[in-house]
Amino acid sequence: LRYRNKIGSVVHILCRGQVSQRDANCQPAAMEGCFFDITSFVNREDELVQQNQQHQLILEGINAGIWTRNLTNGEEWWSEKLYVLLGFQPGEIEASYNNFFNKLLHPEDRQKVLRALKNQLNNRTSYLIDLRLRRKDGTYHWYEACGKAEFDEDGNTLSMVGSIIDRNLKINLQLQLEAKEDFLKATKKIAKVGGWNLDYESGKLFWTDEIYNIYEVPQDFDPDIHKLKTLYTEKSWQILQSAINEAITEKKEYDLELLAISGKRNLKWVRAIGKPLSDSKGNVYGLRGALQDINDQKAKELKLKESLTVIENQNNRLNNFAHIVTHNLGSHAGNIQSILSMIDTADSGTEKQELLGYLNKTS
């Protein structure tokens, strides 16, 4: 029963009573009993119920399935949510470590689980790993699995408890992202292209790994806008510096071919691309761009230009030679034509014979 005490608070009372005396007709003549204040027990029970509800909400919120394993009596239990996460109806598959390890767990993840369990038992720590479990439809999904063991005073394992959370979408997206990043890195390496970002106020530069390779500097090299001068010829640095200033002041993008001096003091051609970055007010706070090693292409281009120059010079010489030859041939052809005309008008055979001699000499 609930009563109000002197100060008006509600207290919970356990009431016990019985008939202690009866009259000659066996009718109740007296009763006795006692009250027990069980307010603290009731409040504790309400608190436990509330905590249990909160835990249930948390588990539902994180979409977790719970399992327990009593190593003393061999009892095992899976929550309904665990079955649902695996695509089963509650109780459709026996809750057992054997089913989990041999039927549901992906063969490639078994060694990972064994190592986690061994580390847990040896170091008495919990574990948190990603693994693949076979669903009812036969497909494998990624789950985040955690577990913790309970030990007695002698260090013997009494029980284990754990959970699984569906991470299939997240991990698949992560794996796809890693694959794309690997592909992008390989592509950049093949194309010899790296990315960079400049904070104009601090002068600090961020380089991707490929830019360190292009400039032939170690990975611990500290990128700084002021150090770029040492990585270019004087003429190229002046061109780049002017382009950077115009990008900051006039918001102009640039695309330049420059001659760089690498950290190993090698001259190489690079393509520098830059784009200004503006805030919501239109103020430029930095630059972003790319750097490409075009030394091989530039060398071929320069060699091609050199070859074209040589060919052009040879063509000019051929034209001059043809002009001279044409002039010389024209002169002789005119002489031959004149002699033939004179032969036609010659008066005697002796004169014709003499002109034929001239014609033979001229031809």
Coordinates of N, CA and C in Angstrom, one line a residue, residues 165-362:
I165 N 26.8 -4.8 -34.6 CA 26.1 -3.7 -35.2 C 26.3 -3.7 -36.7
D166 N 25.3 -3.5 -37.5 CA 25.4 -3.6 -38.9 C 26.2 -2.4 -39.4
R167 N 27.3 -2.7 -40.1 CA 28.2 -1.7 -40.7 C 28.4 -1.9 -42.1
N168 N 27.5 -2.7 -42.8 CA 27.7 -3.1 -44.1 C 27.9 -1.9 -45.1
L169 N 26.9 -1.0 -45.0 CA 26.9 0.1 -45.9 C 28.2 1.0 -45.7
K170 N 28.5 1.3 -44.5 CA 29.6 2.1 -44.1 C 30.9 1.5 -44.6
I171 N 31.1 0.2 -44.3 CA 32.4 -0.4 -44.6 C 32.5 -0.6 -46.1
N172 N 31.4 -0.9 -46.8 CA 31.5 -1.1 -48.3 C 31.8 0.3 -48.9
L173 N 31.2 1.4 -48.4 CA 31.6 2.7 -48.9 C 33.0 3.0 -48.6
Q174 N 33.5 2.6 -47.4 CA 34.9 2.9 -47.1 C 35.8 2.1 -48.0
L175 N 35.5 0.8 -48.2 CA 36.3 0.0 -49.1 C 36.3 0.6 -50.5
Q176 N 35.2 1.0 -51.0 CA 35.1 1.6 -52.3 C 35.9 2.9 -52.4
L177 N 35.8 3.7 -51.3 CA 36.6 4.9 -51.3 C 38.1 4.6 -51.3
E178 N 38.5 3.6 -50.5 CA 39.9 3.3 -50.5 C 40.4 2.8 -51.8
A179 N 39.5 2.0 -52.5 CA 39.9 1.5 -53.8 C 40.0 2.7 -54.8
K180 N 39.1 3.7 -54.7 CA 39.2 4.8 -55.6 C 40.4 5.7 -55.3
E181 N 40.7 5.8 -54.0 CA 41.9 6.6 -53.6 C 43.2 5.9 -54.1
D182 N 43.2 4.6 -54.0 CA 44.4 3.8 -54.6 C 44.5 4.0 -56.1
F183 N 43.3 4.0 -56.7 CA 43.3 4.2 -58.2 C 43.8 5.6 -58.6
L184 N 43.3 6.5 -57.8 CA 43.6 7.9 -58.0 C 45.1 8.2 -57.8
K185 N 45.6 7.5 -56.7 CA 47.1 7.7 -56.4 C 47.9 7.1 -57.6
A186 N 47.5 5.9 -58.0 CA 48.2 5.2 -59.1 C 48.1 6.1 -60.4
T187 N 46.9 6.7 -60.7 CA 46.8 7.5 -61.9 C 47.6 8.7 -61.8
K188 N 47.7 9.4 -60.6 CA 48.5 10.5 -60.4 C 50.0 10.2 -60.6
K189 N 50.3 9.0 -60.1 CA 51.7 8.6 -60.2 C 52.1 8.4 -61.6
I190 N 51.2 7.7 -62.4 CA 51.5 7.5 -63.8 C 51.5 8.8 -64.6
A191 N 50.6 9.7 -64.3 CA 50.5 11.0 -65.0 C 51.5 12.0 -64.4
K192 N 52.1 11.6 -63.3 CA 53.1 12.5 -62.6 C 52.4 13.8 -62.2
V193 N 51.3 13.8 -61.6 CA 50.5 14.9 -61.2 C 50.3 14.9 -59.7
G194 N 50.5 16.1 -59.0 CA 50.3 16.2 -57.6 C 49.4 17.4 -57.3
G195 N 48.7 17.4 -56.2 CA 47.9 18.6 -55.8 C 48.5 19.4 -54.7
W196 N 48.1 20.7 -54.6 CA 48.6 21.5 -53.6 C 47.6 22.5 -53.1
N197 N 47.8 23.1 -52.0 CA 46.9 24.1 -51.4 C 47.7 25.1 -50.6
L198 N 47.4 26.4 -50.9 CA 48.2 27.5 -50.3 C 47.3 28.3 -49.4
D199 N 47.7 28.5 -48.1 CA 47.1 29.5 -47.2 C 47.9 30.8 -47.4
Y200 N 47.2 31.7 -48.0 CA 48.0 32.9 -48.4 C 48.5 33.7 -47.2
E201 N 47.7 33.8 -46.1 CA 48.1 34.6 -45.0 C 49.3 34.1 -44.3
S202 N 49.3 32.7 -44.1 CA 50.4 32.1 -43.4 C 51.6 31.7 -44.3
G203 N 51.3 31.7 -45.6 CA 52.3 31.3 -46.6 C 52.6 29.8 -46.6
K204 N 51.7 29.0 -45.8 CA 52.0 27.6 -45.7 C 51.3 26.8 -46.9
L205 N 52.1 25.8 -47.4 CA 51.6 25.0 -48.5 C 51.4 23.6 -48.0
F206 N 50.3 23.0 -48.6 CA 50.1 21.6 -48.4 C 50.3 20.9 -49.8
W207 N 51.2 19.8 -49.7 CA 51.5 19.1 -51.0 C 51.0 17.6 -50.8
T208 N 50.5 17.1 -51.9 CA 50.3 15.6 -51.9 C 51.7 14.9 -52.1
D209 N 51.7 13.6 -51.9 CA 53.0 12.9 -52.0 C 53.7 13.1 -53.3
E210 N 52.9 13.1 -54.4 CA 53.5 13.2 -55.8 C 54.3 14.4 -56.0
I211 N 53.9 15.5 -55.4 CA 54.7 16.8 -55.6 C 56.1 16.7 -55.0
Y212 N 56.2 16.0 -53.8 CA 57.5 15.8 -53.3 C 58.4 15.0 -54.3
N213 N 57.8 14.0 -55.0 CA 58.5 13.3 -56.0 C 58.9 14.1 -57.2
I214 N 58.0 15.0 -57.6 CA 58.3 15.9 -58.7 C 59.4 16.8 -58.4
Y215 N 59.4 17.4 -57.3 CA 60.5 18.3 -56.9 C 61.7 17.6 -56.4
E216 N 61.6 16.3 -56.2 CA 62.8 15.5 -55.8 C 63.3 16.0 -54.4
V217 N 62.3 16.2 -53.5 CA 62.7 16.6 -52.1 C 62.2 15.5 -51.1
P218 N 62.8 15.4 -50.0 CA 62.3 14.4 -49.0 C 60.9 14.7 -48.4
Q219 N 60.3 13.7 -47.9 CA 58.9 13.9 -47.3 C 58.9 14.8 -46.1
D220 N 60.0 15.0 -45.5 CA 60.1 15.9 -44.3 C 60.4 17.3 -44.7
F221 N 60.5 17.6 -46.0 CA 60.7 18.9 -46.5 C 59.5 19.8 -46.2
D222 N 59.7 21.0 -45.6 CA 58.6 21.8 -45.1 C 58.2 22.8 -46.2
P223 N 57.0 22.5 -46.9 CA 56.6 23.4 -48.0 C 56.3 24.8 -47.5
D224 N 56.8 25.8 -48.2 CA 56.6 27.2 -47.8 C 56.7 28.0 -49.1
I225 N 55.8 29.0 -49.2 CA 55.7 29.8 -50.4 C 57.1 30.5 -50.7
H226 N 57.8 30.8 -49.6 CA 59.0 31.5 -49.8 C 60.2 30.6 -50.2
K227 N 60.0 29.3 -50.0 CA 61.0 28.3 -50.4 C 60.9 27.9 -51.9
L228 N 59.8 28.3 -52.5 CA 59.6 27.9 -53.9 C 60.6 28.5 -54.8
K229 N 61.1 29.7 -54.4 CA 62.1 30.4 -55.2 C 63.3 29.6 -55.5
T230 N 63.7 28.7 -54.5 CA 64.9 27.9 -54.7 C 64.6 26.7 -55.6
L231 N 63.3 26.5 -56.0 CA 63.0 25.3 -56.8 C 62.7 25.7 -58.2
Y232 N 63.0 27.0 -58.6 CA 62.8 27.4 -60.0 C 64.0 28.2 -60.5
T233 N 64.1 28.3 -61.8 CA 65.1 29.2 -62.4 C 64.6 30.6 -62.1
E234 N 65.5 31.6 -62.2 CA 65.1 33.0 -61.9 C 64.0 33.5 -62.8
K235 N 64.0 33.1 -64.1 CA 63.0 33.6 -65.0 C 61.7 32.9 -64.8
S236 N 61.7 31.6 -64.5 CA 60.4 30.9 -64.2 C 59.8 31.4 -62.9
W237 N 60.7 31.7 -61.9 CA 60.2 32.1 -60.6 C 59.5 33.5 -60.8
Q238 N 60.0 34.4 -61.6 CA 59.4 35.7 -61.8 C 58.0 35.5 -62.5
I239 N 57.9 34.6 -63.4 CA 56.7 34.3 -64.1 C 55.7 33.8 -63.1
L240 N 56.1 32.8 -62.3 CA 55.2 32.2 -61.3 C 54.7 33.2 -60.2
Q241 N 55.7 34.0 -59.7 CA 55.4 34.9 -58.7 C 54.3 36.0 -59.2
S242 N 54.5 36.4 -60.5 CA 53.6 37.3 -61.1 C 52.2 36.7 -61.2
A243 N 52.1 35.4 -61.6 CA 50.8 34.7 -61.7 C 50.1 34.6 -60.4
I244 N 50.9 34.3 -59.3 CA 50.3 34.1 -58.0 C 49.8 35.5 -57.5
N245 N 50.5 36.5 -57.7 CA 50.0 37.9 -57.3 C 48.7 38.3 -58.1
E246 N 48.7 37.9 -59.4 CA 47.5 38.3 -60.1 C 46.3 37.4 -59.7
A247 N 46.6 36.1 -59.3 CA 45.5 35.3 -58.8 C 44.9 35.8 -57.5
I248 N 45.8 36.4 -56.7 CA 45.3 36.9 -55.4 C 44.6 38.2 -55.6
T249 N 45.2 39.1 -56.4 CA 44.6 40.5 -56.5 C 43.5 40.6 -57.5
E250 N 43.6 39.8 -58.6 CA 42.6 39.9 -59.7 C 41.8 38.7 -59.8
K251 N 42.0 37.7 -59.0 CA 41.2 36.4 -59.0 C 41.3 35.7 -60.4
K252 N 42.6 35.7 -60.9 CA 42.8 35.1 -62.2 C 43.4 33.7 -62.0
E253 N 42.9 32.8 -62.8 CA 43.6 31.4 -62.8 C 44.8 31.5 -63.7
Y254 N 45.7 30.5 -63.5 CA 46.9 30.5 -64.4 C 47.2 29.0 -64.7
D255 N 47.9 28.9 -65.9 CA 48.3 27.6 -66.4 C 49.6 27.8 -67.1
L256 N 50.7 27.4 -66.4 CA 52.1 27.8 -66.9 C 53.0 26.6 -67.1
E257 N 53.9 26.8 -68.0 CA 55.0 25.8 -68.2 C 56.3 26.4 -67.7
L258 N 56.9 25.9 -66.7 CA 58.0 26.5 -66.0 C 59.2 25.5 -65.9
L259 N 60.4 26.1 -65.8 CA 61.6 25.3 -65.7 C 62.0 25.3 -64.2
A260 N 61.9 24.1 -63.6 CA 62.1 23.9 -62.1 C 63.5 23.4 -61.9
I261 N 64.0 23.7 -60.7 CA 65.3 23.1 -60.2 C 65.0 22.2 -59.1
S262 N 65.1 20.9 -59.3 CA 64.7 19.9 -58.2 C 65.7 20.0 -57.0
G263 N 65.3 19.3 -56.0 CA 66.1 19.2 -54.8 C 67.4 18.5 -55.1
K264 N 67.5 17.7 -56.1 CA 68.7 17.1 -56.6 C 69.5 17.9 -57.6
R265 N 69.0 19.1 -57.8 CA 69.6 20.1 -58.7 C 69.5 19.7 -60.2
N266 N 68.4 19.0 -60.5 CA 68.1 18.6 -61.9 C 67.2 19.6 -62.4
L267 N 67.4 20.0 -63.7 CA 66.4 20.9 -64.4 C 65.3 20.1 -65.0
K268 N 64.1 20.5 -64.7 CA 63.0 19.7 -65.3 C 61.8 20.7 -65.6
W269 N 61.1 20.4 -66.6 CA 59.9 21.2 -67.0 C 58.7 20.7 -66.2
V270 N 57.9 21.7 -65.7 CA 56.7 21.4 -65.0 C 55.6 22.2 -65.5
R271 N 54.3 21.7 -65.3 CA 53.2 22.5 -65.6 C 52.5 22.9 -64.3
A272 N 52.4 24.2 -64.1 CA 51.8 24.7 -62.8 C 50.4 25.3 -63.1
I273 N 49.4 24.8 -62.4 CA 48.0 25.3 -62.5 C 47.6 25.8 -61.2
G274 N 47.0 27.0 -61.2 CA 46.5 27.6 -59.9 C 45.2 28.2 -60.1
K275 N 44.4 28.2 -59.0 CA 43.0 28.7 -58.9 C 42.8 29.4 -57.6
P276 N 42.3 30.7 -57.6 CA 42.1 31.4 -56.3 C 40.9 30.8 -55.5
L277 N 41.0 30.8 -54.2 CA 39.9 30.4 -53.3 C 39.4 31.6 -52.6
S278 N 38.1 31.8 -52.6 CA 37.4 33.0 -52.1 C 36.4 32.6 -51.0
D279 N 36.3 33.5 -50.0 CA 35.3 33.2 -48.9 C 33.9 33.8 -49.4
S280 N 33.0 33.7 -48.4 CA 31.6 34.1 -48.8 C 31.5 35.6 -49.2
K281 N 32.5 36.4 -48.7 CA 32.5 37.8 -49.1 C 33.3 38.1 -50.3
G282 N 33.8 37.1 -51.0 CA 34.6 37.3 -52.2 C 36.1 37.6 -52.0
N283 N 36.5 37.5 -50.7 CA 37.9 37.8 -50.5 C 38.8 36.5 -50.7
V284 N 39.9 36.7 -51.4 CA 40.7 35.5 -51.7 C 41.6 35.2 -50.4
Y285 N 41.5 34.0 -50.0 CA 42.3 33.6 -48.8 C 43.3 32.6 -49.1
G286 N 43.3 32.1 -50.3 CA 44.3 31.1 -50.7 C 44.2 30.6 -52.1
L287 N 45.1 29.7 -52.5 CA 45.1 29.1 -53.8 C 45.1 27.6 -53.8
R288 N 44.6 27.0 -54.8 CA 44.6 25.5 -54.9 C 44.9 25.2 -56.4
G289 N 45.7 24.1 -56.5 CA 46.0 23.8 -57.9 C 46.7 22.4 -58.0
A290 N 47.4 22.3 -59.2 CA 48.1 21.0 -59.4 C 49.4 21.3 -60.1
L291 N 50.3 20.3 -59.9 CA 51.7 20.4 -60.5 C 51.9 19.1 -61.3
Q292 N 52.4 19.2 -62.5 CA 52.6 18.0 -63.3 C 54.0 18.1 -63.9
D293 N 54.7 16.9 -63.8 CA 56.0 16.8 -64.4 C 55.8 16.5 -65.9
I294 N 56.2 17.5 -66.7 CA 56.1 17.4 -68.2 C 57.5 17.4 -68.8
N295 N 58.5 17.0 -68.1 CA 59.8 17.1 -68.6 C 60.0 16.3 -69.9
D296 N 59.5 15.0 -69.8 CA 59.6 14.1 -71.0 C 58.9 14.7 -72.2
Q297 N 57.7 15.1 -72.0 CA 56.9 15.7 -73.1 C 57.6 17.0 -73.6
K298 N 58.1 17.8 -72.7 CA 58.7 19.1 -73.1 C 60.0 18.8 -73.9
A299 N 60.8 17.8 -73.5 CA 62.0 17.4 -74.2 C 61.7 17.0 -75.6
K300 N 60.6 16.2 -75.7 CA 60.2 15.7 -77.1 C 59.7 16.9 -77.9
E301 N 59.0 17.8 -77.3 CA 58.5 19.0 -78.0 C 59.6 19.9 -78.5
L302 N 60.6 20.1 -77.6 CA 61.8 20.9 -78.0 C 62.6 20.2 -79.1
K303 N 62.7 18.9 -79.0 CA 63.4 18.1 -80.0 C 62.7 18.2 -81.3
L304 N 61.3 18.1 -81.3 CA 60.5 18.2 -82.5 C 60.7 19.6 -83.1
K305 N 60.7 20.7 -82.3 CA 60.9 22.0 -82.8 C 62.2 22.2 -83.4
E306 N 63.3 21.5 -82.8 CA 64.6 21.6 -83.4 C 64.6 20.9 -84.7
S307 N 63.9 19.7 -84.8 CA 63.9 19.0 -86.0 C 63.2 19.8 -87.1
L308 N 62.1 20.5 -86.7 CA 61.3 21.3 -87.7 C 62.2 22.4 -88.2
T309 N 63.0 23.0 -87.3 CA 63.9 24.1 -87.7 C 65.0 23.5 -88.7
V310 N 65.5 22.3 -88.4 CA 66.5 21.7 -89.4 C 65.8 21.5 -90.7
I311 N 64.6 20.9 -90.7 CA 63.9 20.6 -92.0 C 63.6 21.9 -92.7
E312 N 63.2 22.9 -92.0 CA 62.9 24.2 -92.7 C 64.2 24.8 -93.3
N313 N 65.3 24.7 -92.6 CA 66.6 25.2 -93.2 C 67.0 24.4 -94.4
Q314 N 66.8 23.0 -94.3 CA 67.1 22.2 -95.5 C 66.2 22.5 -96.6
N315 N 64.9 22.8 -96.4 CA 64.0 23.2 -97.4 C 64.4 24.5 -98.1
N316 N 64.9 25.4 -97.3 CA 65.3 26.7 -97.8 C 66.5 26.5 -98.7
R317 N 67.5 25.6 -98.3 CA 68.7 25.3 -99.1 C 68.3 24.6 -100.4
L318 N 67.3 23.7 -100.3 CA 66.8 23.1 -101.5 C 66.2 24.0 -102.5
N319 N 65.4 25.0 -101.9 CA 64.8 26.0 -102.8 C 65.8 26.9 -103.5
N320 N 66.9 27.2 -102.7 CA 67.9 28.0 -103.3 C 68.7 27.2 -104.4
F321 N 68.9 26.0 -104.1 CA 69.6 25.1 -105.1 C 68.8 25.0 -106.3
A322 N 67.5 24.8 -106.1 CA 66.6 24.6 -107.3 C 66.6 25.9 -108.1
H323 N 66.6 27.1 -107.4 CA 66.6 28.3 -108.1 C 67.9 28.5 -109.0
I324 N 69.0 28.1 -108.4 CA 70.3 28.2 -109.1 C 70.3 27.3 -110.3
V325 N 69.9 26.0 -110.0 CA 69.9 25.1 -111.1 C 69.0 25.5 -112.2
T326 N 67.8 26.0 -111.9 CA 66.9 26.5 -112.9 C 67.5 27.6 -113.7
H327 N 68.1 28.5 -113.0 CA 68.8 29.6 -113.7 C 69.8 29.2 -114.7
N328 N 70.7 28.2 -114.2 CA 71.8 27.7 -115.0 C 71.2 26.9 -116.2
L329 N 70.3 26.1 -115.9 CA 69.7 25.3 -117.0 C 69.0 26.2 -118.0
G330 N 68.4 27.3 -117.5 CA 67.7 28.2 -118.5 C 68.7 28.9 -119.4
S331 N 69.9 29.2 -118.8 CA 70.9 29.9 -119.6 C 71.4 29.0 -120.7
H332 N 71.7 27.7 -120.4 CA 72.2 26.8 -121.5 C 71.1 26.5 -122.5
A333 N 69.9 26.4 -122.0 CA 68.8 26.1 -122.9 C 68.6 27.2 -123.9
G334 N 68.8 28.5 -123.4 CA 68.7 29.6 -124.4 C 69.8 29.6 -125.4
N335 N 71.0 29.2 -125.0 CA 72.1 29.1 -125.9 C 71.8 28.0 -127.0
I336 N 71.3 26.9 -126.5 CA 71.0 25.8 -127.5 C 70.0 26.3 -128.5
Q337 N 68.9 27.0 -128.0 CA 67.9 27.5 -128.9 C 68.4 28.5 -129.9
S338 N 69.4 29.3 -129.5 CA 70.0 30.3 -130.4 C 70.8 29.6 -131.5
I339 N 71.5 28.6 -131.1 CA 72.4 27.8 -132.1 C 71.5 27.2 -133.1
L340 N 70.4 26.6 -132.6 CA 69.4 25.9 -133.5 C 68.8 26.9 -134.5
S341 N 68.5 28.1 -134.1 CA 68.0 29.1 -135.0 C 69.1 29.5 -136.0
M342 N 70.3 29.6 -135.6 CA 71.4 29.9 -136.5 C 71.6 28.8 -137.5
I343 N 71.4 27.5 -137.1 CA 71.6 26.4 -138.0 C 70.5 26.5 -139.1
D344 N 69.3 26.9 -138.7 CA 68.2 27.0 -139.7 C 68.5 28.0 -140.8
T345 N 69.2 29.1 -140.4 CA 69.5 30.2 -141.3 C 70.9 30.2 -142.0
A346 N 71.7 29.1 -141.7 CA 73.0 29.0 -142.2 C 73.0 28.9 -143.7
D347 N 74.0 29.5 -144.4 CA 74.1 29.5 -145.9 C 74.8 28.4 -146.5
S348 N 75.8 27.8 -145.7 CA 76.6 26.8 -146.3 C 76.7 25.6 -145.3
G349 N 77.1 24.5 -145.9 CA 77.3 23.3 -145.0 C 78.4 23.4 -144.0
T350 N 79.5 24.2 -144.4 CA 80.6 24.4 -143.5 C 80.1 25.2 -142.3
E351 N 79.3 26.2 -142.5 CA 78.8 27.0 -141.4 C 77.9 26.1 -140.5
K352 N 77.1 25.3 -141.1 CA 76.2 24.4 -140.3 C 77.0 23.5 -139.5
Q353 N 78.1 22.9 -140.1 CA 78.9 22.0 -139.4 C 79.6 22.6 -138.2
E354 N 80.0 23.9 -138.4 CA 80.6 24.6 -137.2 C 79.6 24.9 -136.1
L355 N 78.4 25.2 -136.5 CA 77.3 25.5 -135.5 C 76.9 24.2 -134.8
L356 N 77.0 23.1 -135.5 CA 76.7 21.8 -134.8 C 77.7 21.5 -133.8
G357 N 78.9 21.8 -134.0 CA 80.0 21.6 -133.0 C 79.7 22.5 -131.7
Y358 N 79.3 23.7 -132.0 CA 78.9 24.6 -130.8 C 77.8 24.0 -130.0
L359 N 76.8 23.4 -130.8 CA 75.6 22.9 -130.2 C 76.0 21.6 -129.3
N360 N 76.9 20.8 -129.8 CA 77.4 19.6 -129.1 C 78.1 20.1 -127.8
K361 N 79.0 21.1 -127.9 CA 79.7 21.6 -126.7 C 78.8 22.2 -125.7
T362 N 77.8 22.9 -126.1 CA 76.8 23.5 -125.2 C 76.0 22.5 -124.5

